[in-house]
Coordinates of C-alpha atoms in Angstrom, one line a residue:
X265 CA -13.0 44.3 42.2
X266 CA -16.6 44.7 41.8
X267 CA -19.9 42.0 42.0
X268 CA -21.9 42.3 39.0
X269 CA -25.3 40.6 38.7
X270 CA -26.3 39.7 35.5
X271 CA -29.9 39.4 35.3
X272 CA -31.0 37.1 32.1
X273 CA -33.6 33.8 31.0
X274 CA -34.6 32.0 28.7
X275 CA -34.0 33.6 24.8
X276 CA -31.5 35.9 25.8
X277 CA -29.1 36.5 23.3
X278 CA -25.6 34.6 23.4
X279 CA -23.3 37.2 22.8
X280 CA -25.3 39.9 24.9
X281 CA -25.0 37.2 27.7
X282 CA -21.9 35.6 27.3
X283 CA -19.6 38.7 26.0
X284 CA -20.0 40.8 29.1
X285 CA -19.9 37.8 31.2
X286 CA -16.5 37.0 30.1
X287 CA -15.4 40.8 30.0
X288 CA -16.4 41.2 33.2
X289 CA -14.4 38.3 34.4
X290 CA -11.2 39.1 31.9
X291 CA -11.5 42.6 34.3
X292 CA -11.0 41.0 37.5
X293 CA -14.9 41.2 38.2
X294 CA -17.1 39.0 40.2
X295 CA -19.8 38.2 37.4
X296 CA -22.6 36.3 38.7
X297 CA -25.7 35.4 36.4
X298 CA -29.3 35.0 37.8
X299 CA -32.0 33.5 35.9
X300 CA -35.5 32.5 36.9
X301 CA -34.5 29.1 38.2
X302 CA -31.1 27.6 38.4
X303 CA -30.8 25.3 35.6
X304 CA -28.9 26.7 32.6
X305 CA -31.5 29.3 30.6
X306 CA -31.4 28.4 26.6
X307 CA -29.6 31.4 24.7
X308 CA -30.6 31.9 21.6
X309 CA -28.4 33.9 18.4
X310 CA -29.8 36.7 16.4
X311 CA -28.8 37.7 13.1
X312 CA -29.8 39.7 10.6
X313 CA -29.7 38.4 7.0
X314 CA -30.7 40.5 3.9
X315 CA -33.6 38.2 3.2
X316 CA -35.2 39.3 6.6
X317 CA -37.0 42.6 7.9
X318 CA -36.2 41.9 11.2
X319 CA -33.5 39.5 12.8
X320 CA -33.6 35.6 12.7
X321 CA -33.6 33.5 15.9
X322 CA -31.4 30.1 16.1
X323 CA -30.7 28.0 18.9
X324 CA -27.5 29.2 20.8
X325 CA -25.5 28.2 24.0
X326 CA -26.9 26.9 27.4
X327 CA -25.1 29.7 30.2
X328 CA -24.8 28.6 33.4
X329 CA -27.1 29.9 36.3
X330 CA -25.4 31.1 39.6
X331 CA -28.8 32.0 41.6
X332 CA -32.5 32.1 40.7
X333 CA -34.2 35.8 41.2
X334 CA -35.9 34.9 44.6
X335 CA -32.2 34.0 46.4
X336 CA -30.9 37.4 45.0
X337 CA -30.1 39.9 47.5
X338 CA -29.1 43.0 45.8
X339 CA -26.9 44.2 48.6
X340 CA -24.6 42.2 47.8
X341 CA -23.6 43.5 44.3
X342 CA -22.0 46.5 43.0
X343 CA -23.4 46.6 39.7
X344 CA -26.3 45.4 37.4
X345 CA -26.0 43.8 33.4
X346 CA -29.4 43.0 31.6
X347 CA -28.5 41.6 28.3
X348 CA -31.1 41.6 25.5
X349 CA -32.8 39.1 23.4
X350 CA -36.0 38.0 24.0
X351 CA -35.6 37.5 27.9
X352 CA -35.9 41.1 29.4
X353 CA -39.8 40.5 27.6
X354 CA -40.2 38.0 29.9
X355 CA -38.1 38.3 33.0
X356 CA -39.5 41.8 33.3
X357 CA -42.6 40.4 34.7
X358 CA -41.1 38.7 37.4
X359 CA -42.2 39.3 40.7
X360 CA -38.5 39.9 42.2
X361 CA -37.4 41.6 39.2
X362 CA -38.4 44.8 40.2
X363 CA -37.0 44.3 43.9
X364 CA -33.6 43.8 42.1
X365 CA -33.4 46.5 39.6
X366 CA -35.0 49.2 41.7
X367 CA -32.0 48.3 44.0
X368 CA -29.4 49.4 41.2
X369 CA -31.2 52.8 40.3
X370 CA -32.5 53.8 43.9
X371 CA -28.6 53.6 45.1
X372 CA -27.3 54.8 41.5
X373 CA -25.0 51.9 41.3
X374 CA -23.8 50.8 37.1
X375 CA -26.7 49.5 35.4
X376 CA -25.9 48.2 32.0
X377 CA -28.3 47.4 29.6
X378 CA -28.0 46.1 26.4
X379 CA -30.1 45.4 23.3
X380 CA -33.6 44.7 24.5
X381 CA -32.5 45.2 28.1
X382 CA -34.2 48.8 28.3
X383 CA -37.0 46.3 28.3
X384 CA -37.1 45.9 32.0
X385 CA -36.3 49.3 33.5
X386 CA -38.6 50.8 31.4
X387 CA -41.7 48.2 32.8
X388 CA -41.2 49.4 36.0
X389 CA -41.0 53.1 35.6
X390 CA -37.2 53.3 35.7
X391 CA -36.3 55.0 32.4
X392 CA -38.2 57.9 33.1
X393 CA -36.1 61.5 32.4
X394 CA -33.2 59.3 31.6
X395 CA -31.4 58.7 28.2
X396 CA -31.0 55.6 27.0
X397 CA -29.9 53.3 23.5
X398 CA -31.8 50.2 22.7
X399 CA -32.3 48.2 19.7
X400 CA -33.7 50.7 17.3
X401 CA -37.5 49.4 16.9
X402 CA -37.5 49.9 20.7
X403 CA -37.6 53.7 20.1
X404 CA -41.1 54.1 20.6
X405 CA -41.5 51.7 24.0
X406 CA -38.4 53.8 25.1
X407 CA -40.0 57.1 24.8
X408 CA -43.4 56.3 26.1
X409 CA -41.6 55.1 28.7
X410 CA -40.5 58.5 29.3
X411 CA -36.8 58.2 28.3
X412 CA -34.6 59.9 25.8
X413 CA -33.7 57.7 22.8
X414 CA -30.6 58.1 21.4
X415 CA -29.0 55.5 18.3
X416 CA -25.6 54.9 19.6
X417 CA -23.3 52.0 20.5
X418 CA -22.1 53.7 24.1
X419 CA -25.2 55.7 26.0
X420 CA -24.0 56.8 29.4
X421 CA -26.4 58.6 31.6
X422 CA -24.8 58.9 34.8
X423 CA -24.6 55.0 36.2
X424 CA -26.6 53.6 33.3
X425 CA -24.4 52.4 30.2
X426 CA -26.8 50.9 27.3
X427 CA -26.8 49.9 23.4
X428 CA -28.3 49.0 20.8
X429 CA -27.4 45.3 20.3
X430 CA -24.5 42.6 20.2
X431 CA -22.8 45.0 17.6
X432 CA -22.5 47.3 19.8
X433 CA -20.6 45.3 22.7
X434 CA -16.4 46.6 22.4
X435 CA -18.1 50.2 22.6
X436 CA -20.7 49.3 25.6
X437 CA -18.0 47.5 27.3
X438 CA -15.3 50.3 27.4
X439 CA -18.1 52.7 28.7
X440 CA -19.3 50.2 31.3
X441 CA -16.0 49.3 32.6
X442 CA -15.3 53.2 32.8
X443 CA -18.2 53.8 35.0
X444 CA -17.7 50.2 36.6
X445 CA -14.1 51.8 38.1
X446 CA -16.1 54.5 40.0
X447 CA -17.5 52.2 42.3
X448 CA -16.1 52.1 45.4
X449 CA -14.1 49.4 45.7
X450 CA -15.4 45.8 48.2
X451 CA -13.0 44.7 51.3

């Protein structure tokens, strides 16, 4: 079955972390999460309540960290998950991000993004003629990052499989999981 780095921090959100985490696993899938550091990164829960023009922010669950960004080596993996949240704001900026996400699109292995995870391809120039979901407000970061947006739950552009948000997830993990069973398979 296939390795699948999930690439997260601090503020992600807990079920764009933690649902494809577990699908991944309840596939047969080698999901292994990397963080800045190794200690556990804080999730955080977003909802939206009637009362709000945005989403709220709560505390969530601690994940668990398998490897910090500098003791990733992306040869080793198959496929790519950045959940959303506030972390892909963050994580995008660090300096082995881009070594490990250029990795995914230069070899067109799965690249799933969710939520705000667009975030972080889009920084380094990634997103450029593709098409691509996101949380909606993202629309405009998405196109001047040269992408097509497009308000759906299950975006496939060739390897890439995004969404808008934890909503979203049964639909994004179907597609995922379909383009996840192209890859050639580890011995």
């Amino acid at each position: 079955m296939a390795r699948v780095l999930v690439l997260t921090g601090d503020a992600a959100e807990v079920l764009d972390a933690m649902y494809p985490v577990f699908r991944l696993r309840e596939g047969g899938h080698e999901a292994v999460v990397a963080a800045p550091t190794t200690r556990p990164v804080k999730l955080v829960v977003h909802d939206f309540e009637p009362d709000c023009d945005a989403y709220t922010e709560k505390p969530g669950h601690r994940l668990p960290v398998d490897l910090a960004f500098a003791d990733v080596d992306p040869e080793r993996f198959d496929a790519l998950v950045i959940p959303g949240g506030r972390a892909p704001e963050h994580i995008r900026t660090h300096p082995d991000v881009d070594r490990i996400v250029r990795h995914f699109f230069d070899h067109d292995l799965p690249v799933g993004t969710i939520c705000h995870g667009p975030q972080v391809p889009a920084a380094l120039g990634l997103l450029r003629g593709r098409t691509t979901a996101a949380y909606p407000p993202l629309q405009v970061d998405v196109e001047q990052a040269g992408a097509t947006f497009v308000d759906a739950p299950d975006v496939v552009d060739g390897a890439m499989v995004s969404c808008r948000g934890w909503p979203d997830l049964p639909e994004w993990s179907r597609a995922f999981m379909r383009v996840l069973a192209k890859v050639p398979q580890r011995a």
